[in-house]
PDB file of C-alpha atoms in Angstrom:
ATOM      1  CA  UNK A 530     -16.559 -34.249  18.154  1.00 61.00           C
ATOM      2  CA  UNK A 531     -14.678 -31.135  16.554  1.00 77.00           C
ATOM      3  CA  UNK A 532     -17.611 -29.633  14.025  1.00 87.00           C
ATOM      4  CA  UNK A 533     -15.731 -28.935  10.526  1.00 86.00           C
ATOM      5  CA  UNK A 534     -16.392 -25.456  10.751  1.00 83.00           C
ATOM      6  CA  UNK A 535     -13.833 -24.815  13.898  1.00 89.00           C
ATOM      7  CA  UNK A 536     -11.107 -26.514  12.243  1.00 91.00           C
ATOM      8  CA  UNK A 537     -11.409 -24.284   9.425  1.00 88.00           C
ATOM      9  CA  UNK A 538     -11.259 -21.442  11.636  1.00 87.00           C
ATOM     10  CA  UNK A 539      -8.118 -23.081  13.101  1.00 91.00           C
ATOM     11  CA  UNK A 540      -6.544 -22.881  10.364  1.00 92.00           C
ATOM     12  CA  UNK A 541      -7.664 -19.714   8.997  1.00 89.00           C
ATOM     13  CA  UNK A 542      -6.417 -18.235  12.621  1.00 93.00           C
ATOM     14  CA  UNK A 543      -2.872 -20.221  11.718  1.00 95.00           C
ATOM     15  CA  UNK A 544      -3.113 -18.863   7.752  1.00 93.00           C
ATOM     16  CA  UNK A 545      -2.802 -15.378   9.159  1.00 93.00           C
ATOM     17  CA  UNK A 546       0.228 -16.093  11.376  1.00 95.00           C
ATOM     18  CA  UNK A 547       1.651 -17.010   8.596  1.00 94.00           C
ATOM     19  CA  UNK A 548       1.046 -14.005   6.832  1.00 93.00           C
ATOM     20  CA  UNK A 549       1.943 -11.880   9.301  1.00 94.00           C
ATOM     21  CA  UNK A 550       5.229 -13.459   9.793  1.00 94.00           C
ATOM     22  CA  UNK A 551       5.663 -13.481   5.736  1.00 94.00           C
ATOM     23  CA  UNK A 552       5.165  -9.411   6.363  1.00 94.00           C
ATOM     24  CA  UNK A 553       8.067  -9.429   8.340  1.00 94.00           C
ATOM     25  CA  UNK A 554       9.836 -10.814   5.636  1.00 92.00           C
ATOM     26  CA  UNK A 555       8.750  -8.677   3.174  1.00 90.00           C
ATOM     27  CA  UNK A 556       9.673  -5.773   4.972  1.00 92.00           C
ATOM     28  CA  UNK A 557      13.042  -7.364   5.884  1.00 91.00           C
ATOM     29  CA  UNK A 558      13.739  -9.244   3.018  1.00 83.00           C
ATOM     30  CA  UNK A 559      17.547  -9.202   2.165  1.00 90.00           C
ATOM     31  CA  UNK A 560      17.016  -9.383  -1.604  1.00 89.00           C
ATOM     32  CA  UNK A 561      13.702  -8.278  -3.567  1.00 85.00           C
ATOM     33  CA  UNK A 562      13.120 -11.673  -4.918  1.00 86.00           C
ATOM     34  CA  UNK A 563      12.581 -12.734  -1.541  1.00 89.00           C
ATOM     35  CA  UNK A 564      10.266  -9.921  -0.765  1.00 88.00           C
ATOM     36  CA  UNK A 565       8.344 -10.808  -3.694  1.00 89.00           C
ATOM     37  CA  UNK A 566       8.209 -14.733  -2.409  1.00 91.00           C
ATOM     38  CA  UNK A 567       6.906 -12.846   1.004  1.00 92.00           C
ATOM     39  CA  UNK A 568       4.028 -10.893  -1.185  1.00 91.00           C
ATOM     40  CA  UNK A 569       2.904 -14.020  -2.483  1.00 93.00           C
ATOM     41  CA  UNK A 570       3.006 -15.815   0.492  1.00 93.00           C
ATOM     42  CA  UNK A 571       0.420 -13.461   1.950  1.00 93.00           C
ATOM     43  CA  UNK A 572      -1.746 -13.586  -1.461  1.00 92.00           C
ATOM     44  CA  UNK A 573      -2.108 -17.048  -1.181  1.00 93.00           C
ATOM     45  CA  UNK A 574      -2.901 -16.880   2.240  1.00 94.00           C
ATOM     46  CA  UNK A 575      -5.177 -14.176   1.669  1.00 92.00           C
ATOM     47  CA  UNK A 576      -6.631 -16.597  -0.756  1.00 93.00           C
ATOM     48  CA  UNK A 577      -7.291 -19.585   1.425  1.00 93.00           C
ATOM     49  CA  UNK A 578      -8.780 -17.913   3.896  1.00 92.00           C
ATOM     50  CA  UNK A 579     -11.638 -16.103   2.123  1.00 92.00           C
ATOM     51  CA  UNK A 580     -11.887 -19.307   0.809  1.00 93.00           C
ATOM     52  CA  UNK A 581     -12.372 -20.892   4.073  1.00 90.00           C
ATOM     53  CA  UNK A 582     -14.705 -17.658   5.390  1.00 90.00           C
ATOM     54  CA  UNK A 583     -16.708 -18.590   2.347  1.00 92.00           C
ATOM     55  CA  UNK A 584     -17.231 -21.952   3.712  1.00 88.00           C
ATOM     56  CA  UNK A 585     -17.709 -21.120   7.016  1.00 87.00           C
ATOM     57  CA  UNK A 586     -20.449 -18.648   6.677  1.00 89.00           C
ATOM     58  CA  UNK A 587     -22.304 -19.890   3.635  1.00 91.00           C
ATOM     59  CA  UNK A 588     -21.482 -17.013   1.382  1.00 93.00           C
ATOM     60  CA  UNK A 589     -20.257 -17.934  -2.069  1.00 91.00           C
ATOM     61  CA  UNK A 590     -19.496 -14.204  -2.697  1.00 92.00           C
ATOM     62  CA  UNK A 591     -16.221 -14.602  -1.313  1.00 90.00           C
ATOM     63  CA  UNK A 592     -15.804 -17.409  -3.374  1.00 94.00           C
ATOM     64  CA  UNK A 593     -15.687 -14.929  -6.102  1.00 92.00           C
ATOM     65  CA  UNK A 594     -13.652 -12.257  -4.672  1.00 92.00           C
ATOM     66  CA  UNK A 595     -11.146 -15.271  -3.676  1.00 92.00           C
ATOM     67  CA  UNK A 596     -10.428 -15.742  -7.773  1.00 94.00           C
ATOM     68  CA  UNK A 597     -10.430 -12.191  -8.432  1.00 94.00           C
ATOM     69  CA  UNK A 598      -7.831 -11.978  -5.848  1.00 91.00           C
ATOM     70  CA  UNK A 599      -5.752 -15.330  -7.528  1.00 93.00           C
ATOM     71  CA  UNK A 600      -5.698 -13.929 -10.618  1.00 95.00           C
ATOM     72  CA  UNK A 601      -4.690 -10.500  -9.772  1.00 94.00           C
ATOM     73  CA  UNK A 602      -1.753 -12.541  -7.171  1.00 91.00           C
ATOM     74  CA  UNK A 603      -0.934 -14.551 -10.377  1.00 92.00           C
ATOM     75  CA  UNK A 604      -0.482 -10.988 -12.695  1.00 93.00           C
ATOM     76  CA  UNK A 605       1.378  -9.415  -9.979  1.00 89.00           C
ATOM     77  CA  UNK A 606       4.045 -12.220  -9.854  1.00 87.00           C
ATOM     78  CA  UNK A 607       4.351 -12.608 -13.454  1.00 88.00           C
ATOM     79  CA  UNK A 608       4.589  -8.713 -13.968  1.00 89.00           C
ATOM     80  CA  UNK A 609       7.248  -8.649 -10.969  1.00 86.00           C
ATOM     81  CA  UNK A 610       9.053 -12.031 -12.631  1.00 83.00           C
ATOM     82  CA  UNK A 611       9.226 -10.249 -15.911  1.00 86.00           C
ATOM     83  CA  UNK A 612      10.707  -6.546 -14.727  1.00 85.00           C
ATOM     84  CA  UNK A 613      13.195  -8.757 -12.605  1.00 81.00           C
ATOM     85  CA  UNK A 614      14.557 -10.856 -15.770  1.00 82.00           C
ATOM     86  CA  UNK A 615      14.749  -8.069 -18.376  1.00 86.00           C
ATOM     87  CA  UNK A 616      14.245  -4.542 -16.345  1.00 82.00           C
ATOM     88  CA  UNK A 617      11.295  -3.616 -17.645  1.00 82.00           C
ATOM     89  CA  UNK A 618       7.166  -4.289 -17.007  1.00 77.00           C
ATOM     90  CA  UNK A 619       5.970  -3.545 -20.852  1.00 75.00           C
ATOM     91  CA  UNK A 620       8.179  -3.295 -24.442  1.00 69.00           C
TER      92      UNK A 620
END
């Protein structure tokens, strides 16, 4: 039987093919709202898998490193959504 703890991995290891693909896309994005969509692609990723390394070695720091990270992903895209509507971060 498959232990929990190497399916996480599994998917942590498929989590950052992901990302690195969204990198591309960032990179090569045709328009910047689809580079942005690329940057939070990889936050979110970024996200689950400290998240799952959290889990998988019994550290609840990165537990709280994780939600420092989602809220600094979640200020990023509504600083980036805001200069994109009106041209500019603060008024």
């Amino acid at each position: 039987m498959i232990a929990m703890e190497q399916v996480f991995l599994v998917v942590a290891i498929i989590l950052v093919i992901t990302a690195l693909i969204a990198i591309y896309r960032a990179v090569k994005g045709p328009t910047l709202p689809d580079r942005l969509v690329a940057i939070q692609v990889i936050g979110t990723a970024t996200l689950i898998v400290l998240v799952l390394i959290a889990y998988i070695t019994n550290q609840p720091l990165f537990i709280d490193v994780a939600l420092t990270y989602a809220l600094l992903n979640f200020l990023l895209a509504v600083i980036a959504g805001r200069y994109l509507i009106t041209g500019e971060v603060f008024k």
